[in-house]
Coordinates of C-alpha atoms in Angstrom, one line a residue:
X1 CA 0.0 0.0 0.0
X2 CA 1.9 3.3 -1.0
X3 CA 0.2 6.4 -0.3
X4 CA 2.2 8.8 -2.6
X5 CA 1.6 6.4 -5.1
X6 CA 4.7 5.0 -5.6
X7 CA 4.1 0.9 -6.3
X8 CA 8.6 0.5 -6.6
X9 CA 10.6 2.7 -4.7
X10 CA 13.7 1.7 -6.7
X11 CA 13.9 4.7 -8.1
X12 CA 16.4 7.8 -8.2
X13 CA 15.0 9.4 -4.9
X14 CA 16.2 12.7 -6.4
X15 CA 13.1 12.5 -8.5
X16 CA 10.6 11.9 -5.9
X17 CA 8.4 14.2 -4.6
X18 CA 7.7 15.2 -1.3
X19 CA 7.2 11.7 0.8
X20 CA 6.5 12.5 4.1
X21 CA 4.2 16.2 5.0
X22 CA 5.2 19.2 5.8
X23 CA 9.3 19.0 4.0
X24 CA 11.2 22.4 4.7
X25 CA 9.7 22.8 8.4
X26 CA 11.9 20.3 9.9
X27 CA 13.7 23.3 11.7
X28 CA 11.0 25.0 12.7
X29 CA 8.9 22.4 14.2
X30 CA 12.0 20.9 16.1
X31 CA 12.8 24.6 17.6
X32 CA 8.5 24.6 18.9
X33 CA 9.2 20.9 20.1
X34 CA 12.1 22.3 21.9
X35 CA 10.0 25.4 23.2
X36 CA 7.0 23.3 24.4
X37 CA 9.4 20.4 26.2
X38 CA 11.2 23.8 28.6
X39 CA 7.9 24.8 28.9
X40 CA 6.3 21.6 30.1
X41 CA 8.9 21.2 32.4
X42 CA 9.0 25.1 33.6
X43 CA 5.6 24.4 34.4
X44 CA 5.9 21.0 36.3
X45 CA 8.8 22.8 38.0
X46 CA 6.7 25.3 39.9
X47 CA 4.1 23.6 40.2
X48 CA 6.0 20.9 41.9
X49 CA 7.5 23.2 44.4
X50 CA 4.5 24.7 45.1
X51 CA 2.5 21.3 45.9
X52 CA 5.9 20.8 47.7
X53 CA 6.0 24.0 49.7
X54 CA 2.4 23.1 51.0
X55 CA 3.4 20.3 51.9
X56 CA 6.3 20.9 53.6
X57 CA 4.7 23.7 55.6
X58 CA 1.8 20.9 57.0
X59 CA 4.7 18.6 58.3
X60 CA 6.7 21.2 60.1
X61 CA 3.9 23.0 61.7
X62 CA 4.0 22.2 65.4
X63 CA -0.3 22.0 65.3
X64 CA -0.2 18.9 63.0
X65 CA 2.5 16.8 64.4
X66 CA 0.9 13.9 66.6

């Protein structure tokens, strides 16, 4: 099953179309990848500390140790 329509791909690649979408952006979508994964983990960051500042402040507060 081809879906460019290429039954043989023993052919001079140099005169093949496009074969997968969106040829040229490579750059560009691997510099957004880039930007989203600091992001993500920016995000998980402080909200991680803050989860972990709560936390921390319920275990060291003389009312709520037994």
């Amino acid at each position: 099953m081809s879906t460019i329509g290429y039954q043989n791909w023993a052919v001079d690649l140099a005169e093949v179309s496009a074969i997968y979408p969106f040829q040229g952006y490579e750059v560009l979508m691997t510099v957004v990848g880039v930007i989203f994964w600091l992001g993500w983990h920016w995000l998980q960051f402080r909200n991680e500390n803050e989860e972990l500042k709560k936390n921390s402040k319920s275990v060291t507060d003389p009312k709520t140790i037994n």
